[in-house]
mmCIF file of C-alpha atoms and ligand atoms in Angstrom:
data_model
loop_
_atom_site.group_PDB
_atom_site.id
_atom_site.type_symbol
_atom_site.label_atom_id
_atom_site.label_comp_id
_atom_site.label_asym_id
_atom_site.label_seq_id
_atom_site.Cartn_x
_atom_site.Cartn_y
_atom_site.Cartn_z
ATOM 1 C CA MET O 1 0.000 0.000 0.000
ATOM 2 C CA GLU O 2 2.874 2.402 0.635
ATOM 3 C CA THR O 3 3.916 2.485 -2.996
ATOM 4 C CA VAL O 4 0.280 3.175 -3.912
ATOM 5 C CA LYS O 5 0.214 6.241 -1.690
ATOM 6 C CA GLY O 6 3.639 7.454 -2.749
ATOM 7 C CA ALA O 7 2.875 7.491 -6.448
ATOM 8 C CA ASP O 8 -0.053 9.898 -6.186
ATOM 9 C CA GLN O 9 1.861 12.187 -3.910
ATOM 10 C CA THR O 10 4.681 12.612 -6.438
ATOM 11 C CA ALA O 11 5.255 16.335 -6.778
ATOM 12 C CA GLY O 12 3.468 17.713 -9.774
ATOM 13 C CA PHE O 13 1.116 14.766 -10.352
ATOM 14 C CA LYS O 14 -1.895 17.042 -10.518
ATOM 15 C CA GLU O 15 -0.160 19.386 -12.954
ATOM 16 C CA THR O 16 0.883 16.458 -15.150
ATOM 17 C CA LEU O 17 -2.674 15.109 -15.033
ATOM 18 C CA ALA O 18 -4.088 18.471 -16.139
ATOM 19 C CA LYS O 19 -1.521 18.707 -18.952
ATOM 20 C CA ARG O 20 -2.116 15.135 -20.154
ATOM 21 C CA THR O 21 -5.891 15.671 -20.050
ATOM 22 C CA LYS O 22 -5.499 18.664 -22.386
ATOM 23 C CA GLU O 23 -3.237 16.641 -24.695
ATOM 24 C CA VAL O 24 -5.773 13.797 -24.828
ATOM 25 C CA GLU O 25 -8.567 16.286 -25.568
ATOM 26 C CA ALA O 26 -6.565 17.713 -28.463
ATOM 27 C CA VAL O 27 -6.185 14.225 -29.952
ATOM 28 C CA VAL O 28 -9.919 13.466 -29.581
ATOM 29 C CA GLU O 29 -10.880 16.873 -31.011
ATOM 30 C CA GLN O 30 -8.847 16.139 -34.138
ATOM 31 C CA TYR O 31 -11.189 13.266 -35.028
ATOM 32 C CA LEU O 32 -14.571 14.893 -34.344
ATOM 33 C CA PRO O 33 -16.817 15.439 -37.398
ATOM 34 C CA LYS O 34 -17.303 18.869 -38.968
ATOM 35 C CA GLU O 35 -20.690 20.409 -38.256
ATOM 36 C CA GLU O 36 -21.938 20.876 -41.814
ATOM 37 C CA GLY O 37 -24.345 19.367 -44.329
ATOM 38 C CA HIS O 38 -28.019 18.353 -44.144
ATOM 39 C CA GLN O 39 -27.361 16.062 -41.168
ATOM 40 C CA LYS O 40 -25.588 18.861 -39.241
ATOM 41 C CA THR O 41 -27.764 18.303 -36.142
ATOM 42 C CA ILE O 42 -26.302 14.877 -35.510
ATOM 43 C CA PHE O 43 -22.751 16.248 -35.697
ATOM 44 C CA GLU O 44 -23.690 18.974 -33.232
ATOM 45 C CA ALA O 45 -25.178 16.450 -30.808
ATOM 46 C CA MET O 46 -22.121 14.168 -31.096
ATOM 47 C CA ASN O 47 -19.654 16.995 -30.576
ATOM 48 C CA TYR O 48 -21.701 18.551 -27.780
ATOM 49 C CA SER O 49 -21.542 15.384 -25.728
ATOM 50 C CA VAL O 50 -17.855 14.668 -26.367
ATOM 51 C CA ARG O 51 -16.798 18.282 -25.783
ATOM 52 C CA ALA O 52 -18.830 18.530 -22.564
ATOM 53 C CA GLY O 53 -15.750 17.280 -20.744
ATOM 54 C CA GLY O 54 -15.187 14.286 -18.539
ATOM 55 C CA LYS O 55 -12.014 12.879 -17.083
ATOM 56 C CA ARG O 56 -10.825 11.303 -20.366
ATOM 57 C CA LEU O 57 -9.697 8.359 -18.302
ATOM 58 C CA ARG O 58 -10.032 5.714 -21.017
ATOM 59 C CA PRO O 59 -7.920 7.391 -23.743
ATOM 60 C CA MET O 60 -5.437 8.427 -21.080
ATOM 61 C CA LEU O 61 -5.077 4.874 -19.757
ATOM 62 C CA MET O 62 -4.709 3.697 -23.355
ATOM 63 C CA GLU O 63 -1.932 6.145 -24.144
ATOM 64 C CA GLU O 64 -0.093 5.523 -20.874
ATOM 65 C CA THR O 65 -0.180 1.756 -21.411
ATOM 66 C CA TYR O 66 1.096 2.349 -24.964
ATOM 67 C CA ARG O 67 3.968 4.365 -23.505
ATOM 68 C CA LEU O 68 4.645 1.693 -20.864
ATOM 69 C CA PHE O 69 5.492 -0.767 -23.632
ATOM 70 C CA GLY O 70 7.586 1.755 -25.523
ATOM 71 C CA GLY O 71 4.930 2.755 -28.051
ATOM 72 C CA SER O 72 5.599 5.909 -30.011
ATOM 73 C CA GLY O 73 4.085 7.633 -33.032
ATOM 74 C CA GLN O 74 0.566 8.629 -34.027
ATOM 75 C CA LYS O 75 -1.139 5.261 -34.585
ATOM 76 C CA ILE O 76 -2.650 5.247 -31.087
ATOM 77 C CA GLY O 77 -4.482 8.576 -31.748
ATOM 78 C CA PRO O 78 -7.471 7.191 -33.708
ATOM 79 C CA PHE O 79 -8.019 4.553 -31.014
ATOM 80 C CA MET O 80 -7.859 7.147 -28.235
ATOM 81 C CA ALA O 81 -10.570 9.138 -29.986
ATOM 82 C CA ALA O 82 -12.575 5.979 -30.699
ATOM 83 C CA ILE O 83 -12.669 4.790 -27.087
ATOM 84 C CA GLU O 84 -13.831 8.203 -25.867
ATOM 85 C CA MET O 85 -16.548 8.215 -28.567
ATOM 86 C CA ILE O 86 -17.769 4.768 -27.510
ATOM 87 C CA HIS O 87 -17.745 5.736 -23.834
ATOM 88 C CA THR O 88 -19.654 8.947 -24.612
ATOM 89 C CA SER O 89 -22.179 7.046 -26.746
ATOM 90 C CA SER O 90 -22.896 4.791 -23.778
ATOM 91 C CA LEU O 91 -23.392 7.804 -21.500
ATOM 92 C CA ILE O 92 -25.865 9.343 -23.973
ATOM 93 C CA HIS O 93 -27.938 6.154 -24.016
ATOM 94 C CA ASP O 94 -27.556 5.585 -20.275
ATOM 95 C CA ASP O 95 -29.116 9.003 -19.596
ATOM 96 C CA LEU O 96 -32.189 8.411 -21.810
ATOM 97 C CA PRO O 97 -35.662 8.419 -20.208
ATOM 98 C CA CYS O 98 -35.942 4.667 -20.924
ATOM 99 C CA MET O 99 -32.734 4.017 -18.949
ATOM 100 C CA ASP O 100 -31.635 6.266 -16.048
ATOM 101 C CA ASN O 101 -33.711 9.273 -17.109
ATOM 102 C CA ASP O 102 -31.013 11.783 -16.107
ATOM 103 C CA GLU O 103 -31.014 15.428 -17.110
ATOM 104 C CA LEU O 104 -27.469 16.428 -16.199
ATOM 105 C CA ARG O 105 -24.194 14.905 -17.374
ATOM 106 C CA ARG O 106 -20.662 16.295 -17.298
ATOM 107 C CA GLY O 107 -22.123 19.453 -15.777
ATOM 108 C CA VAL O 108 -24.440 20.237 -18.709
ATOM 109 C CA PRO O 109 -27.947 19.153 -19.849
ATOM 110 C CA THR O 110 -27.948 15.604 -21.214
ATOM 111 C CA VAL O 111 -28.156 15.089 -24.967
ATOM 112 C CA TRP O 112 -31.833 14.054 -24.912
ATOM 113 C CA VAL O 113 -32.718 17.199 -22.943
ATOM 114 C CA LYS O 114 -30.808 19.455 -25.341
ATOM 115 C CA PHE O 115 -31.508 17.760 -28.689
ATOM 116 C CA GLY O 116 -34.623 15.637 -28.038
ATOM 117 C CA TYR O 117 -35.109 11.926 -27.414
ATOM 118 C CA ASP O 118 -34.908 10.983 -31.117
ATOM 119 C CA MET O 119 -31.631 12.817 -31.769
ATOM 120 C CA ALA O 120 -30.098 11.423 -28.567
ATOM 121 C CA VAL O 121 -30.757 7.846 -29.704
ATOM 122 C CA LEU O 122 -29.214 8.688 -33.070
ATOM 123 C CA ALA O 123 -26.246 10.536 -31.527
ATOM 124 C CA GLY O 124 -25.424 7.476 -29.411
ATOM 125 C CA ASP O 125 -25.690 5.225 -32.478
ATOM 126 C CA ALA O 126 -23.660 7.662 -34.554
ATOM 127 C CA LEU O 127 -20.800 7.976 -32.062
ATOM 128 C CA LEU O 128 -20.649 4.217 -31.662
ATOM 129 C CA ILE O 129 -20.140 3.512 -35.360
ATOM 130 C CA TYR O 130 -18.097 6.657 -36.025
ATOM 131 C CA ALA O 131 -15.697 5.287 -33.413
ATOM 132 C CA VAL O 132 -15.052 2.261 -35.649
ATOM 133 C CA GLU O 133 -14.651 4.495 -38.706
ATOM 134 C CA THR O 134 -12.156 6.565 -36.705
ATOM 135 C CA ALA O 135 -10.184 3.601 -35.338
ATOM 136 C CA ALA O 136 -9.760 2.258 -38.881
ATOM 137 C CA LYS O 137 -7.853 5.437 -39.755
ATOM 138 C CA ALA O 138 -4.924 4.003 -37.770
ATOM 139 C CA CYS O 139 -4.245 1.741 -40.798
ATOM 140 C CA THR O 140 -2.705 4.688 -42.629
ATOM 141 C CA LEU O 141 -0.401 5.459 -39.681
ATOM 142 C CA THR O 142 1.396 2.118 -39.382
ATOM 143 C CA ASP O 143 2.804 -0.743 -41.456
ATOM 144 C CA ASN O 144 1.287 -3.197 -39.011
ATOM 145 C CA GLY O 145 -2.267 -3.430 -40.353
ATOM 146 C CA GLY O 146 -2.715 -6.764 -38.569
ATOM 147 C CA ALA O 147 -2.323 -5.135 -35.153
ATOM 148 C CA VAL O 148 -4.841 -2.427 -36.093
ATOM 149 C CA ALA O 149 -7.355 -5.065 -37.229
ATOM 150 C CA ARG O 150 -6.907 -6.967 -33.973
ATOM 151 C CA ALA O 151 -7.280 -3.773 -31.945
ATOM 152 C CA ILE O 152 -10.576 -3.038 -33.741
ATOM 153 C CA GLY O 153 -11.682 -6.571 -32.806
ATOM 154 C CA ILE O 154 -10.873 -5.909 -29.140
ATOM 155 C CA LEU O 155 -12.721 -2.593 -29.290
ATOM 156 C CA ALA O 156 -15.857 -4.268 -30.673
ATOM 157 C CA ALA O 157 -15.774 -7.299 -28.381
ATOM 158 C CA LYS O 158 -15.313 -5.286 -25.197
ATOM 159 C CA THR O 159 -18.089 -2.873 -26.210
ATOM 160 C CA GLY O 160 -20.574 -5.529 -27.291
ATOM 161 C CA ILE O 161 -22.716 -8.322 -25.926
ATOM 162 C CA TYR O 162 -19.849 -9.992 -24.060
ATOM 163 C CA GLY O 163 -18.663 -6.614 -22.772
ATOM 164 C CA MET O 164 -20.221 -3.286 -21.836
ATOM 165 C CA ILE O 165 -23.594 -3.811 -23.517
ATOM 166 C CA GLY O 166 -23.901 -7.293 -21.971
ATOM 167 C CA GLY O 167 -23.267 -5.809 -18.516
ATOM 168 C CA GLN O 168 -25.821 -3.064 -19.068
ATOM 169 C CA VAL O 169 -28.442 -5.654 -20.097
ATOM 170 C CA VAL O 170 -28.130 -7.482 -16.769
ATOM 171 C CA ASP O 171 -28.015 -4.173 -14.888
ATOM 172 C CA VAL O 172 -31.258 -2.973 -16.499
ATOM 173 C CA GLN O 173 -33.007 -6.330 -16.055
ATOM 174 C CA LEU O 174 -32.191 -6.507 -12.370
ATOM 175 C CA THR O 175 -33.257 -2.955 -11.513
ATOM 176 C CA ASN O 176 -35.616 -3.012 -8.503
ATOM 177 C CA GLN O 177 -34.503 -6.509 -7.609
ATOM 178 C CA PRO O 178 -32.102 -7.856 -5.003
ATOM 179 C CA ILE O 179 -28.738 -8.745 -6.594
ATOM 180 C CA SER O 180 -26.141 -11.176 -5.287
ATOM 181 C CA LYS O 181 -22.512 -10.067 -4.917
ATOM 182 C CA GLU O 182 -21.575 -12.494 -7.699
ATOM 183 C CA LYS O 183 -24.059 -10.925 -10.150
ATOM 184 C CA LEU O 184 -23.045 -7.416 -9.151
ATOM 185 C CA ASP O 185 -19.398 -8.295 -9.847
ATOM 186 C CA PHE O 186 -20.455 -9.656 -13.248
ATOM 187 C CA ILE O 187 -22.292 -6.410 -14.048
ATOM 188 C CA TYR O 188 -19.358 -4.233 -12.951
ATOM 189 C CA ARG O 189 -16.735 -6.259 -14.787
ATOM 190 C CA LEU O 190 -18.704 -5.958 -18.019
ATOM 191 C CA LYS O 191 -20.525 -2.648 -17.789
ATOM 192 C CA THR O 192 -17.556 -0.627 -16.573
ATOM 193 C CA GLY O 193 -14.522 -2.918 -16.650
ATOM 194 C CA ALA O 194 -14.724 -4.050 -20.269
ATOM 195 C CA LEU O 195 -14.061 -0.611 -21.799
ATOM 196 C CA LEU O 196 -11.125 -0.065 -19.449
ATOM 197 C CA GLU O 197 -9.814 -3.479 -20.500
ATOM 198 C CA ALA O 198 -10.147 -2.496 -24.164
ATOM 199 C CA SER O 199 -8.352 0.804 -23.503
ATOM 200 C CA MET O 200 -5.354 -0.762 -21.835
ATOM 201 C CA MET O 201 -5.178 -3.882 -24.018
ATOM 202 C CA ILE O 202 -5.146 -1.775 -27.196
ATOM 203 C CA GLY O 203 -2.459 0.476 -25.698
ATOM 204 C CA ALA O 204 -0.382 -2.604 -24.862
ATOM 205 C CA LEU O 205 -0.979 -4.291 -28.233
ATOM 206 C CA LEU O 206 -0.047 -1.250 -30.329
ATOM 207 C CA GLY O 207 2.819 -0.462 -27.954
ATOM 208 C CA GLY O 208 4.371 -3.839 -28.766
ATOM 209 C CA ALA O 209 3.416 -6.050 -25.795
ATOM 210 C CA ASP O 210 3.458 -9.842 -26.268
ATOM 211 C CA GLU O 211 0.458 -12.147 -25.680
ATOM 212 C CA GLN O 212 1.269 -12.887 -22.058
ATOM 213 C CA GLN O 213 1.705 -9.211 -21.294
ATOM 214 C CA ILE O 214 -1.605 -8.323 -22.977
ATOM 215 C CA LYS O 215 -3.296 -10.954 -20.782
ATOM 216 C CA LYS O 216 -1.751 -9.400 -17.654
ATOM 217 C CA VAL O 217 -2.848 -5.948 -18.788
ATOM 218 C CA GLU O 218 -6.409 -7.250 -19.239
ATOM 219 C CA GLU O 219 -6.347 -8.619 -15.682
ATOM 220 C CA MET O 220 -5.010 -5.331 -14.314
ATOM 221 C CA ALA O 221 -7.599 -3.280 -16.214
ATOM 222 C CA SER O 222 -10.410 -5.500 -14.979
ATOM 223 C CA LEU O 223 -9.381 -4.756 -11.386
ATOM 224 C CA ILE O 224 -9.146 -1.051 -12.194
ATOM 225 C CA GLY O 225 -12.663 -1.188 -13.668
ATOM 226 C CA LEU O 226 -14.046 -2.858 -10.567
ATOM 227 C CA ALA O 227 -12.379 -0.346 -8.224
ATOM 228 C CA PHE O 228 -13.537 2.503 -10.470
ATOM 229 C CA GLN O 229 -17.180 1.396 -10.423
ATOM 230 C CA ILE O 230 -17.193 0.849 -6.644
ATOM 231 C CA GLN O 231 -15.758 4.363 -6.233
ATOM 232 C CA ASP O 232 -18.547 5.585 -8.553
ATOM 233 C CA ASP O 233 -21.083 3.997 -6.166
ATOM 234 C CA ILE O 234 -19.351 5.631 -3.198
ATOM 235 C CA LEU O 235 -19.370 9.061 -4.839
ATOM 236 C CA ASP O 236 -23.067 8.692 -5.651
ATOM 237 C CA VAL O 237 -23.771 8.875 -1.912
ATOM 238 C CA THR O 238 -20.863 11.035 -0.678
ATOM 239 C CA ALA O 239 -20.205 13.681 -3.360
ATOM 240 C CA THR O 240 -22.190 16.689 -4.535
ATOM 241 C CA THR O 241 -23.871 17.313 -7.889
ATOM 242 C CA GLU O 242 -21.371 20.146 -8.478
ATOM 243 C CA GLN O 243 -18.421 17.797 -7.953
ATOM 244 C CA LEU O 244 -19.795 15.055 -10.186
ATOM 245 C CA GLY O 245 -21.504 17.160 -12.850
ATOM 246 C CA LYS O 246 -24.420 14.706 -12.649
ATOM 247 C CA PRO O 247 -27.168 14.074 -10.092
ATOM 248 C CA VAL O 248 -26.200 12.345 -6.848
ATOM 249 C CA TYR O 249 -28.323 9.597 -5.248
ATOM 250 C CA SER O 250 -29.048 8.462 -8.798
ATOM 251 C CA ASP O 251 -28.753 4.787 -7.782
ATOM 252 C CA GLU O 252 -31.285 5.235 -4.985
ATOM 253 C CA LYS O 253 -33.646 7.085 -7.349
ATOM 254 C CA ASN O 254 -33.395 4.178 -9.785
ATOM 255 C CA GLN O 255 -33.690 1.626 -6.948
ATOM 256 C CA LYS O 256 -30.417 -0.023 -7.853
ATOM 257 C CA THR O 257 -28.414 -2.426 -5.757
ATOM 258 C CA THR O 258 -24.854 -1.100 -5.573
ATOM 259 C CA TYR O 259 -21.642 -2.157 -3.892
ATOM 260 C CA VAL O 260 -22.449 0.368 -1.159
ATOM 261 C CA THR O 261 -25.965 -0.926 -0.489
ATOM 262 C CA LEU O 262 -24.640 -4.492 -0.487
ATOM 263 C CA GLU O 263 -21.427 -4.115 1.527
ATOM 264 C CA GLY O 264 -21.778 -0.755 3.324
ATOM 265 C CA LEU O 265 -19.788 2.426 2.759
ATOM 266 C CA GLU O 266 -16.747 1.606 4.882
ATOM 267 C CA LYS O 267 -16.218 -1.852 3.388
ATOM 268 C CA ALA O 268 -16.664 -0.389 -0.087
ATOM 269 C CA LYS O 269 -13.895 2.156 0.607
ATOM 270 C CA LEU O 270 -11.558 -0.545 1.929
ATOM 271 C CA ASP O 271 -12.255 -2.727 -1.095
ATOM 272 C CA VAL O 272 -11.498 0.078 -3.561
ATOM 273 C CA ALA O 273 -8.096 0.513 -1.908
ATOM 274 C CA GLU O 274 -7.411 -3.221 -1.821
ATOM 275 C CA ILE O 275 -8.473 -3.853 -5.445
ATOM 276 C CA SER O 276 -6.463 -0.858 -6.696
ATOM 277 C CA ALA O 277 -3.398 -2.125 -4.818
ATOM 278 C CA ARG O 278 -3.776 -5.476 -6.603
ATOM 279 C CA ALA O 279 -3.878 -3.651 -9.946
ATOM 280 C CA ILE O 280 -0.725 -1.722 -9.078
ATOM 281 C CA GLN O 281 0.984 -4.951 -8.052
ATOM 282 C CA ILE O 282 0.379 -6.315 -11.568
ATOM 283 C CA LEU O 283 1.624 -3.054 -13.075
ATOM 284 C CA GLN O 284 4.838 -3.341 -11.108
ATOM 285 C CA GLU O 285 5.376 -6.878 -12.370
ATOM 286 C CA LEU O 286 5.164 -5.737 -15.989
ATOM 287 C CA PRO O 287 8.286 -4.552 -17.770
ATOM 288 C CA GLY O 288 8.728 -0.820 -18.297
ATOM 289 C CA ASP O 289 8.204 2.011 -15.891
ATOM 290 C CA ASN O 290 5.427 4.593 -15.922
ATOM 291 C CA PRO O 291 5.047 6.386 -12.564
ATOM 292 C CA PHE O 292 2.307 8.601 -13.994
ATOM 293 C CA LEU O 293 0.210 5.520 -14.828
ATOM 294 C CA GLU O 294 0.711 4.260 -11.279
ATOM 295 C CA GLY O 295 -0.377 7.652 -9.955
ATOM 296 C CA LEU O 296 -3.435 7.565 -12.184
ATOM 297 C CA ILE O 297 -4.546 4.174 -10.881
ATOM 298 C CA ASN O 298 -3.954 5.334 -7.330
ATOM 299 C CA ARG O 299 -6.094 8.377 -8.007
ATOM 300 C CA LEU O 300 -9.116 6.156 -8.450
ATOM 301 C CA ILE O 301 -9.152 5.700 -4.695
ATOM 302 C CA THR O 302 -9.009 9.380 -3.855
ATOM 303 C CA ARG O 303 -10.948 10.906 -6.751
ATOM 304 C CA GLU O 304 -13.880 13.125 -5.843
ATOM 305 C CA LYS O 305 -15.523 13.276 -9.282
HETATM 306 C C1 GRG P 1 -24.636 2.881 -27.133
HETATM 307 C C2 GRG P 1 -22.450 1.693 -26.912
HETATM 308 C C3 GRG P 1 -23.788 1.932 -26.380
HETATM 309 C C4 GRG P 1 -24.168 1.290 -25.266
HETATM 310 C C5 GRG P 1 -25.489 1.232 -24.677
HETATM 311 C C6 GRG P 1 -26.245 2.415 -21.993
HETATM 312 C C7 GRG P 1 -25.251 1.337 -22.201
HETATM 313 C C8 GRG P 1 -25.394 0.438 -23.366
HETATM 314 C C9 GRG P 1 -24.225 1.141 -21.362
HETATM 315 C C10 GRG P 1 -23.984 2.020 -20.197
HETATM 316 C C11 GRG P 1 -22.680 1.715 -19.585
HETATM 317 C C12 GRG P 1 -22.349 2.661 -18.485
HETATM 318 C C13 GRG P 1 -22.911 4.055 -18.460
HETATM 319 C C14 GRG P 1 -21.525 2.258 -17.538
HETATM 320 C C15 GRG P 1 -21.088 3.121 -16.420
HETATM 321 C C16 GRG P 1 -19.627 3.400 -16.571
HETATM 322 C C17 GRG P 1 -19.206 4.615 -15.799
HETATM 323 C C18 GRG P 1 -18.698 4.440 -14.431
HETATM 324 C C19 GRG P 1 -19.305 5.813 -16.368
HETATM 325 C C20 GRG P 1 -18.758 7.052 -15.811
HETATM 326 O O1 GRG P 1 -17.457 7.184 -16.351
HETATM 327 P P1 GRG P 1 -16.531 8.421 -16.016
HETATM 328 O O2 GRG P 1 -16.618 8.723 -14.551
HETATM 329 O O3 GRG P 1 -17.246 9.582 -16.812
HETATM 330 O O4 GRG P 1 -15.187 8.144 -16.576
HETATM 331 P P2 GRG P 1 -16.591 10.874 -17.477
HETATM 332 O O5 GRG P 1 -17.741 11.821 -17.684
HETATM 333 O O6 GRG P 1 -15.558 11.422 -16.537
HETATM 334 O O7 GRG P 1 -15.988 10.438 -18.780
#
């Protein structure tokens, strides 16, 4: 645990985080569609939701894992943009009246509130498939087309029915019902963990990691996803709407079983720390050195938004 604490307290971590966030945003921005033509409204809705902000955790984890394995060059850029588009598409759909029915996200009105229910459905669909179109642009930035094709496969699998969407299906079906710890873990690993796994696995793959290392990265990212979602549950009952940029007590409103309702707040906090420490242990066993990545994982425990 000491190394976990130390990494986040490295002088300048916050400054580096702010700088890297801006750099990631510049990469994502580069791939957003121009707002022109007869279908201009959909471009506006897509860009509105992506530009609304957010921590940019997934593209950042992707790039840092890429760096960990010595990756350099531009080929990671399209995938960084793609993962943020997919994540944002899921947020748009998650906020819809037929799902969580939320009106505030990333500190601004949700897409369905601003553009209407119909355009929000389409904006989510559009971002999802535009992400694939964007990721495919990496082909022109590398000689290794095989790695790009495999990365697109990972992106699709971790987003789809065996990944995020699969987790959301079980989450929606079990709303208002008691959930066992085992089922809740399943939901968290898929709904939240799968996209983090895709982020870090793609970073590792394009950075030059071998099969065994990619497997280890998947394991580490799964733990990070679990810790991240438990912290999300904690913040839902401990943070403010201003801090989160979205309504608090959303889980209670939607009568959802969470890690906090199942295990209690204190145990949830302890588990976030313990699971994050396990992730950092795996990171330390991997070759390469990236203290910023370690600090980022550690930040999951202390984040307030
Ligand atoms: C349209 C691809 C698609 C999917 C539909 C709605 C749905 C299926 C899935 C929802 C998945 C979901 C919202 C999981 C929760 C993950 C989570 C903790 C989101 C919050 O992530 P942060 O805190 O958000 O990184 P920011 O705003 O900082 O990016």
